[in-house]
Short mmCIF file of C-alpha atoms in Angstrom, two decimals:
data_model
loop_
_atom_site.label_atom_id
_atom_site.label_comp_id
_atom_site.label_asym_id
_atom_site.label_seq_id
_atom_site.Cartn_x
_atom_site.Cartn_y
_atom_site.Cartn_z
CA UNK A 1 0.00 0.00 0.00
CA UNK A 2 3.30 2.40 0.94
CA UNK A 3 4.84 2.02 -2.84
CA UNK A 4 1.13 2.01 -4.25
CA UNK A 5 0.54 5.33 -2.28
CA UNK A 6 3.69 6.88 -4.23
CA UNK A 7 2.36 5.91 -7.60
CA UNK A 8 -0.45 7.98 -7.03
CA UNK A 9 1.34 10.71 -6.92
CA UNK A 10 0.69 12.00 -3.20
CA UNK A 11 3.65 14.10 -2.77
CA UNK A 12 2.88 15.85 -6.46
CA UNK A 13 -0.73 17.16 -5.74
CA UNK A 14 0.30 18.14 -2.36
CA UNK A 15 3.25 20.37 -3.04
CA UNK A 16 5.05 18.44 -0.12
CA UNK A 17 7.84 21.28 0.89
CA UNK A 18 5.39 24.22 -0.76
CA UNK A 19 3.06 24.11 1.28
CA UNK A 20 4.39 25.11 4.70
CA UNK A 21 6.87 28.13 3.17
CA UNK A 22 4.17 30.41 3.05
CA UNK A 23 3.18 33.22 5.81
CA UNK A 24 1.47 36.49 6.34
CA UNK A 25 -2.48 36.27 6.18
CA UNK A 26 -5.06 35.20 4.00
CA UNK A 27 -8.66 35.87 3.40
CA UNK A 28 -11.07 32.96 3.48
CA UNK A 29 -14.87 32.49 2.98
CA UNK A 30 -16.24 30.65 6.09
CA UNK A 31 -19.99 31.77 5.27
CA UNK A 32 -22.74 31.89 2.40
CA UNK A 33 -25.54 34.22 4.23
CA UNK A 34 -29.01 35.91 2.43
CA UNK A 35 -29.09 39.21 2.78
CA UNK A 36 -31.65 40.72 4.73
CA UNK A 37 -33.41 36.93 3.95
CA UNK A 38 -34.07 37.92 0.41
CA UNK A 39 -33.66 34.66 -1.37
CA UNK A 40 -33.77 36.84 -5.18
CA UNK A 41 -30.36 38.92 -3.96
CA UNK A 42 -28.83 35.46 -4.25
CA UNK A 43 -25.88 34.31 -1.58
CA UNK A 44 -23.36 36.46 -0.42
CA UNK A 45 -20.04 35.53 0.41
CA UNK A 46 -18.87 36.15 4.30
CA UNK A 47 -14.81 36.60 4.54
CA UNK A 48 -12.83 36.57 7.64
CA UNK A 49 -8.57 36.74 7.53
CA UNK A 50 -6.86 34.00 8.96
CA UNK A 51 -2.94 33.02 8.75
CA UNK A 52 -1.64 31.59 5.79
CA UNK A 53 0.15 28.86 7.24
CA UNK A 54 -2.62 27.62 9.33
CA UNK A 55 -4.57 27.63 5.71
CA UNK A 56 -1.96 25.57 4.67
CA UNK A 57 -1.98 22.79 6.81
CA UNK A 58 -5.94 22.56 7.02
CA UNK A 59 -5.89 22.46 2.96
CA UNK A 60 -3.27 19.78 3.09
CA UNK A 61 -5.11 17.78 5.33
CA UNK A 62 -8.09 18.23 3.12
CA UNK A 63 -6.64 16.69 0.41
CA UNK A 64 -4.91 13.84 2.50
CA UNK A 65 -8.47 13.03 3.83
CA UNK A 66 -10.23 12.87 0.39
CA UNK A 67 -6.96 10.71 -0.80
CA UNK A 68 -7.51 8.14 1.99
CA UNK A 69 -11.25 7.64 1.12
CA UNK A 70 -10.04 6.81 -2.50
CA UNK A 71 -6.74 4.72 -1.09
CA UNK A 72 -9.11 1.26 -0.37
CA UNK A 73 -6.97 0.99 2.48
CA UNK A 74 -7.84 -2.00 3.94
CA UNK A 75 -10.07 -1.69 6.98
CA UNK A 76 -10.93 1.53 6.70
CA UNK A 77 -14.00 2.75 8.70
CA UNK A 78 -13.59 6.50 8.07
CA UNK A 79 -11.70 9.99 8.87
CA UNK A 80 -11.91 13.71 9.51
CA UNK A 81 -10.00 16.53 9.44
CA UNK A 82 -9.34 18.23 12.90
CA UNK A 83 -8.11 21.50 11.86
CA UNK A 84 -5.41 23.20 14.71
CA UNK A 85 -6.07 26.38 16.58
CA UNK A 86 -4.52 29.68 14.88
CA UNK A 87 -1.56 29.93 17.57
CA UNK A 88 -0.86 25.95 16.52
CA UNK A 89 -1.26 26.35 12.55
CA UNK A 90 -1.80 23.07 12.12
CA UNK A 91 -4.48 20.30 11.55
CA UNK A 92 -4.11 16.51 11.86
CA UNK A 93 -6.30 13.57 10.81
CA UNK A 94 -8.07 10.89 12.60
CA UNK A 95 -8.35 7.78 10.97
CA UNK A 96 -10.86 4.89 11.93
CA UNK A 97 -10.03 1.01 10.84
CA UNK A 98 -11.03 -2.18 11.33
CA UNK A 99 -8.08 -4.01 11.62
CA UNK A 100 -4.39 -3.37 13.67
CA UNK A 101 -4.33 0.43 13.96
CA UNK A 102 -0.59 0.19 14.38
CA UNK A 103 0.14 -1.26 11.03
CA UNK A 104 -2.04 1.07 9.38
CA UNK A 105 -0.13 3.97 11.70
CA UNK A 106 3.04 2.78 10.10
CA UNK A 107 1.96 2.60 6.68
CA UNK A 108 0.83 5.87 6.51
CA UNK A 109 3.61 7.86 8.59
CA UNK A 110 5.68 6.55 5.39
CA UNK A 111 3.74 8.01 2.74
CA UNK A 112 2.54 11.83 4.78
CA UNK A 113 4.30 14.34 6.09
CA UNK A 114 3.46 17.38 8.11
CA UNK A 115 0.50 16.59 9.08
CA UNK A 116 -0.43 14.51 12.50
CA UNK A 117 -2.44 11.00 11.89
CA UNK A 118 -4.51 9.17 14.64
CA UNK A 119 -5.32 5.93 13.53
CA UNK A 120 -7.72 4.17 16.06
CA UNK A 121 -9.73 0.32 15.87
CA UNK A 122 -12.89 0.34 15.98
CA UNK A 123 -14.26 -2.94 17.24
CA UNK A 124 -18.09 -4.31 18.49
CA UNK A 125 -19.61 -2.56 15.85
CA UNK A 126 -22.98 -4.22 16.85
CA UNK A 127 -26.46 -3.09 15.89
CA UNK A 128 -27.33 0.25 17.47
CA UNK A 129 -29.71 0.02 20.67
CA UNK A 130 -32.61 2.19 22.06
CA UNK A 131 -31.46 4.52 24.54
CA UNK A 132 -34.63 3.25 26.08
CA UNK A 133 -35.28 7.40 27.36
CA UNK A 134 -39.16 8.11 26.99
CA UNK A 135 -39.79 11.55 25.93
CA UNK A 136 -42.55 13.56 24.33
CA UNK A 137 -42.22 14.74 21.09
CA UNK A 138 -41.68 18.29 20.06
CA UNK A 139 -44.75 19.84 18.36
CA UNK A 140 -45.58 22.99 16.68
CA UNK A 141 -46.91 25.98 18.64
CA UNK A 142 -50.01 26.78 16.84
CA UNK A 143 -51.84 25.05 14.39
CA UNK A 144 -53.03 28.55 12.93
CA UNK A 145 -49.54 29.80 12.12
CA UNK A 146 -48.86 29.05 8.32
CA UNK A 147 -45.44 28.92 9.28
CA UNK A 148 -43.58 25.74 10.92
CA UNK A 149 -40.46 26.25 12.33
CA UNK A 150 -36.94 23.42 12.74
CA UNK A 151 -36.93 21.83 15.62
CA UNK A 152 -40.36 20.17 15.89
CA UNK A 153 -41.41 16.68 15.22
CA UNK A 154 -42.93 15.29 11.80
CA UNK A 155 -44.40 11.80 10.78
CA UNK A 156 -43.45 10.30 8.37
CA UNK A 157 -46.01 7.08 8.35
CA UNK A 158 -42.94 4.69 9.23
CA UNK A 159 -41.29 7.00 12.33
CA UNK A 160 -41.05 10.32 14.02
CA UNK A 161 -38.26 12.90 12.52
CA UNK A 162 -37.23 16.31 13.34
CA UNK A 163 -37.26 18.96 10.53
CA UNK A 164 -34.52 21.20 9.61
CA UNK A 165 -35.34 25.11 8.65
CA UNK A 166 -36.38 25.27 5.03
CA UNK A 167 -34.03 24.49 1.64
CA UNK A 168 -33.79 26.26 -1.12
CA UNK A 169 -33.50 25.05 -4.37
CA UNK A 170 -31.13 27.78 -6.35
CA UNK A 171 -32.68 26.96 -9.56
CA UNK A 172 -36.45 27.59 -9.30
CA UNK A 173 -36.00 29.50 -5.50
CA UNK A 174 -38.67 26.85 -4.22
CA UNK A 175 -38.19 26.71 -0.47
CA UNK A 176 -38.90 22.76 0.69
CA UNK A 177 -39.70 21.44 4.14
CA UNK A 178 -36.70 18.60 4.55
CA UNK A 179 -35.67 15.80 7.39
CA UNK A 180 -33.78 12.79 7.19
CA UNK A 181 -34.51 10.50 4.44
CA UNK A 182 -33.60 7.01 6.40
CA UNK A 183 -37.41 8.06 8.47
CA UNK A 184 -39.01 6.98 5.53
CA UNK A 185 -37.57 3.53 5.85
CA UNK A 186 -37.94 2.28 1.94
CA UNK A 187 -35.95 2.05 -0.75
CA UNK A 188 -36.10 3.63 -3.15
CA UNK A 189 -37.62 7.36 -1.31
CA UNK A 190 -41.37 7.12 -1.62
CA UNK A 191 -42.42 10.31 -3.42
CA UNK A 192 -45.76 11.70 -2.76
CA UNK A 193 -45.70 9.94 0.77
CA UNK A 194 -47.07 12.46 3.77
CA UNK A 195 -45.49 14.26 6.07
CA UNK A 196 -47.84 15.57 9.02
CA UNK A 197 -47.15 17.47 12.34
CA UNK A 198 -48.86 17.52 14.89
CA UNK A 199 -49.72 21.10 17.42
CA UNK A 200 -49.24 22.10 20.79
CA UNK A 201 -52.65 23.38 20.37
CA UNK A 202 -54.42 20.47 19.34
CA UNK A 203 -54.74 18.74 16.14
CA UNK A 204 -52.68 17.43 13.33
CA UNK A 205 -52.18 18.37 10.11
CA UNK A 206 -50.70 17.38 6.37
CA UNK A 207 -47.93 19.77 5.86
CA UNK A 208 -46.69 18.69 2.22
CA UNK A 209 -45.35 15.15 0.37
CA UNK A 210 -42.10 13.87 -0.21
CA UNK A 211 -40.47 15.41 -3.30
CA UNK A 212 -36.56 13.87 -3.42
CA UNK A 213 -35.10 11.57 -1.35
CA UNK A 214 -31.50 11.77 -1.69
CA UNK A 215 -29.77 8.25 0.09
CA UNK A 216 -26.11 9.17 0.10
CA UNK A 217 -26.75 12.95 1.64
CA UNK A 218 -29.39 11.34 4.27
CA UNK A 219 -31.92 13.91 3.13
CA UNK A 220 -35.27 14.28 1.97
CA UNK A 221 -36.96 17.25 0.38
CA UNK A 222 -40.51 17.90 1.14
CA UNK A 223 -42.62 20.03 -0.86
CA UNK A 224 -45.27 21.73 1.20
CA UNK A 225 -49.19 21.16 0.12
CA UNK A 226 -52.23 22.81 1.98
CA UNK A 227 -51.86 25.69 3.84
CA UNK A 228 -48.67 25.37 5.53
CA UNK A 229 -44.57 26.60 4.75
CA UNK A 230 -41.09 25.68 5.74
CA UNK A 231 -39.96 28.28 7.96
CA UNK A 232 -36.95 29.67 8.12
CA UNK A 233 -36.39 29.96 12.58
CA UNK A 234 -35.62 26.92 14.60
CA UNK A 235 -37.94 26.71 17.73
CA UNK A 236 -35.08 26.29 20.66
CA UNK A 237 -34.70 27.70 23.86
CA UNK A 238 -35.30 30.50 21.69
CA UNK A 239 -36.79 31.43 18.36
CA UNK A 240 -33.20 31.12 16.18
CA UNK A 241 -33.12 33.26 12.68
CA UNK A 242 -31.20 30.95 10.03
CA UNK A 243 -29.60 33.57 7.52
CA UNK A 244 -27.14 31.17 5.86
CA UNK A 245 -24.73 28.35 6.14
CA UNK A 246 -21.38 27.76 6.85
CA UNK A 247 -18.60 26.63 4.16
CA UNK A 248 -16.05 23.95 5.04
CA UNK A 249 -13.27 26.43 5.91
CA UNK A 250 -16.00 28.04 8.38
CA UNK A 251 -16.18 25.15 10.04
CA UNK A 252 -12.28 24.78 10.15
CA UNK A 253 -12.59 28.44 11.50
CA UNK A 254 -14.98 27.78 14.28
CA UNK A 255 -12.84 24.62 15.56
CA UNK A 256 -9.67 26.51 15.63
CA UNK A 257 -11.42 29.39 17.88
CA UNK A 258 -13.13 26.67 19.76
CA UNK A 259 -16.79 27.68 18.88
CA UNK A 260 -19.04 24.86 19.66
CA UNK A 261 -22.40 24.31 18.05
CA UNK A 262 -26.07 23.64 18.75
CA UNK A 263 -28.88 21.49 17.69
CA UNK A 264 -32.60 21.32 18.35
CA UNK A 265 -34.57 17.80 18.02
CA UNK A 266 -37.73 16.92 18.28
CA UNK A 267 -36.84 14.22 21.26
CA UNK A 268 -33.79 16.30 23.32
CA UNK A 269 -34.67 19.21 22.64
CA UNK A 270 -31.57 22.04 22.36
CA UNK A 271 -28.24 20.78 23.08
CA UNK A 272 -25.04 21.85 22.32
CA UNK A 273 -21.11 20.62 22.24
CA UNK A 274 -17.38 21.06 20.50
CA UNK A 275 -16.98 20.17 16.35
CA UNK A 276 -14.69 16.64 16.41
CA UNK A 277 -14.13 16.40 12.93
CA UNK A 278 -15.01 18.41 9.64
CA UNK A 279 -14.80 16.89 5.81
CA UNK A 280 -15.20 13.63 7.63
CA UNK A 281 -15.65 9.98 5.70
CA UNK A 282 -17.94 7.47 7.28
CA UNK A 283 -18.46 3.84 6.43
CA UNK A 284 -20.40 2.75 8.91
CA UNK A 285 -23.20 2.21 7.27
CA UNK A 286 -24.60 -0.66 5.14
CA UNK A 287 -25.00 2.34 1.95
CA UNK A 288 -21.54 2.93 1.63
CA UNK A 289 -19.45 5.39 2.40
CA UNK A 290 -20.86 8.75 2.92
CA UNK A 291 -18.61 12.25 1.93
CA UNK A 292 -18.71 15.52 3.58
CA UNK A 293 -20.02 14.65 6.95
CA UNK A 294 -19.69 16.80 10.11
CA UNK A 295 -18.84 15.44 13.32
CA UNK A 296 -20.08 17.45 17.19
CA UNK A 297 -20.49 17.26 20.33
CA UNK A 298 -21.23 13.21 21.84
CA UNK A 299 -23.62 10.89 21.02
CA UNK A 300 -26.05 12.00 24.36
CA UNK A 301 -26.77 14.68 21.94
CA UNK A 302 -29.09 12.58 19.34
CA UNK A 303 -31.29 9.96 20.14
CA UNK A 304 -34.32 8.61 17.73
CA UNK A 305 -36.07 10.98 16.70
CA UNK A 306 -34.01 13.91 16.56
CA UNK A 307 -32.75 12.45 12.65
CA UNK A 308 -33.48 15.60 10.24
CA UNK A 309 -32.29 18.39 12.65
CA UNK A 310 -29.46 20.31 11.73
CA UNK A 311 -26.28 22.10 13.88
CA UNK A 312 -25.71 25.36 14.14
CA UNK A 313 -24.14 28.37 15.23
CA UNK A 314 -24.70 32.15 16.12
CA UNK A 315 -23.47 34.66 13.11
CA UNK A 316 -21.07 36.35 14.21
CA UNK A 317 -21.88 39.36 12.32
CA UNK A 318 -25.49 39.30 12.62
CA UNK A 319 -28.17 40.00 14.81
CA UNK A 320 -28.50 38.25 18.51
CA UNK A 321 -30.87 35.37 17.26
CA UNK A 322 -29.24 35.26 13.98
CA UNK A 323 -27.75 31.76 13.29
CA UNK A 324 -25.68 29.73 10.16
CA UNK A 325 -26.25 26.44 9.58
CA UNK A 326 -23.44 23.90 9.89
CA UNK A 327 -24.87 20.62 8.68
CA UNK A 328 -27.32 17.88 9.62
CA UNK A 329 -27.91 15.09 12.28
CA UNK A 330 -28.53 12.02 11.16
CA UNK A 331 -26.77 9.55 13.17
CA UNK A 332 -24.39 9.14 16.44
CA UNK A 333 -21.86 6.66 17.23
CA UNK A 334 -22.78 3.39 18.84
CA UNK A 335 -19.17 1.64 19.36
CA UNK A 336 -16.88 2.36 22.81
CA UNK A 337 -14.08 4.84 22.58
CA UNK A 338 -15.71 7.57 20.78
CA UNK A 339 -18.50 9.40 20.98
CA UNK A 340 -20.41 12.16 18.95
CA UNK A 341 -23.17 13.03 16.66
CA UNK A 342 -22.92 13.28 12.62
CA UNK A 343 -24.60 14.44 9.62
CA UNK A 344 -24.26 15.71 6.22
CA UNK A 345 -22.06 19.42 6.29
CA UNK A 346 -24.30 22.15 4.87
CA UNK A 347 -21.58 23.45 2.48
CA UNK A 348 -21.30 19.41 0.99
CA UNK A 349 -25.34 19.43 0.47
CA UNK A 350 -24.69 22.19 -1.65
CA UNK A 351 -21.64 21.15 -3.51
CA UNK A 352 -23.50 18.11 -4.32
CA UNK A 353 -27.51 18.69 -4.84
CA UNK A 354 -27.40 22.47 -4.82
CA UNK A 355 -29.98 22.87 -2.18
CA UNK A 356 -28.88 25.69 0.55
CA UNK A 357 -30.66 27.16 4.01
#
């Protein structure tokens, strides 16, 4: 695997040597936000300067990451990129395998350089249990408002699901209701199938049909029928504002300040804790490997139910409830030694379908 590594050219497309001789400051985009919520204005780009070196490393290990997802190393479970704090300027990798995690070490401090690898086993990986916790569901305030808010509970016919704030599809400026697609439970997404949610006040209602399931992203759009409308606040604690998203090097910016994030379900309620990994591989799963997931906080944070919400965090240049979405939560881990929640990145949702908050 060493010799095959060099074949491939992994010291070429990294600029091993180039890299790490640069210094000064850069500006970076950490944030795609809708100006005053006007969806026709379009995104607009949110900058913030950071050092160059620190950019360095963290786009290294960016491309190290998406080369060991290709590499069919064998064993592999998944990885992340932990980006380093700006003092530190630098960012290492965590590596999950199957097999002896020092042979796989060994291998790979051979073919990478400069940036720090944890290789861990993962073993027991057993069917995930019930956290056996009986809670209500979240509902909707008031079946009069035409609006529903994230954070509350839908039904899907199969299970109960959490929706996120509303998507937007870029070419037609729909706005779709959306939750996890595994709460549908069939293969292949059944379009057309109902979505209701049920009010604090009484009653339930229809609030649209399943437009796009989307297996590999863990999401499901839902275009709204009747009366009702995705909304674009996330019922918490608070009432939250979502005005945007954050791009992959915003979420390497809030780890290396040490920002944490948040998350509202529709079975825990708000929670928050730290990002553990960003641009993170996972498979885990029996569909494969899954791209551009985010990694937070510990698995305490999720339990079922709470699939479809999304995590999030304050804007730092907005207004006090104004908040940019970092990605969704579809699963948590279920083996011993680690422990946190993950979901598809916002920024990879859009790289991929197009859809945005």
């Amino acid at each position: 695997m060493a010799a095959g590594a060099y074949t491939l050219g992994v010291a070429g497309f990294l600029g091993v040597g180039d890299v790490f001789g640069v210094d000064g400051d850069i500006d970076i985009t950490t944030a795609l936000v809708r100006p005053d919520g006007d969806d026709s204005a379009g995104l607009q780009a949110r900058t913030r300067t950071v050092p160059a070196r620190w950019y360095a490393a963290v786009s290294k290990a960016f491309e190290l990451n998406s080369w060991l997802a290709r590499s069919a190393i064998t064993g592999y479970l998944g990885s992340a990129v932990v980006p380093g704090s700006y003092d530190d300027e630098s960012a290492r990798i965590t590596v999950e395998v199957s097999v002896d995690a020092d042979a796989v070490r060994e291998v790979l401090d051979r073919v990478i350089d400069g940036v720090y690898i944890d290789v861990e086993a993962i073993r027991n990986l057993d069917d995930l249990e019930e956290d056996g916790f009986d809670r209500q569901p979240r509902r909707a305030k008031n079946a009069a408002d035409s609006v529903v808010p994230a954070g509350v509970a839908c039904e899907t016919g199969t299970s109960i699901a959490t929706l996120a704030p509303a998507l937007t599809d870029p070419n037609t400026g729909d706005r779709y209701f959306a939750t996890a697609e595994h709460a549908f439970r069939s293969r292949p997404t059944p379009t057309g199938a109902s979505v209701d949610v049920d009010f604090r006040t009484g009653g339930r209602a229809r609030v649209g049909a399943v437009a796009n399931g989307y297996p590999g992203a863990d999401v499901a759009t839902i275009e709204p029928t009747g009366s009702y409308s995705p909304g674009r606040s996330i019922d918490g604690n608070r009432l939250y504002n979502v005005v945007g998203q954050y791009t992959r090097l915003g979420l390497a910016d809030l780890l290396a300040r040490g920002d944490g994030l948040k998350k509202v379900g529709a079975l825990t309620g708000e929670t928050s804790g730290e990002i553990q990994g960003i641009d993170a591989v996972s498979c885990l799963t029996g569909d494969g490997c899954r791209r551009g997931q985010l990694r937070w906080g510990d698995e305490t944070d999720m339990t079922d139910g709470d699939s479809g919400s999304v995590s999030f965090h304050a804007d730092p240049a907005g207004d006090d409830d104004a908040v940019l979405v970092a990605g969704f939560n579809n699963a948590r881990t279920w083996w011993p030694g680690q422990s946190y929640v993950w979901g598809i990145a916002a920024h990879h949702l859009t790289d991929t379908y197009g859809y945005h908050f």
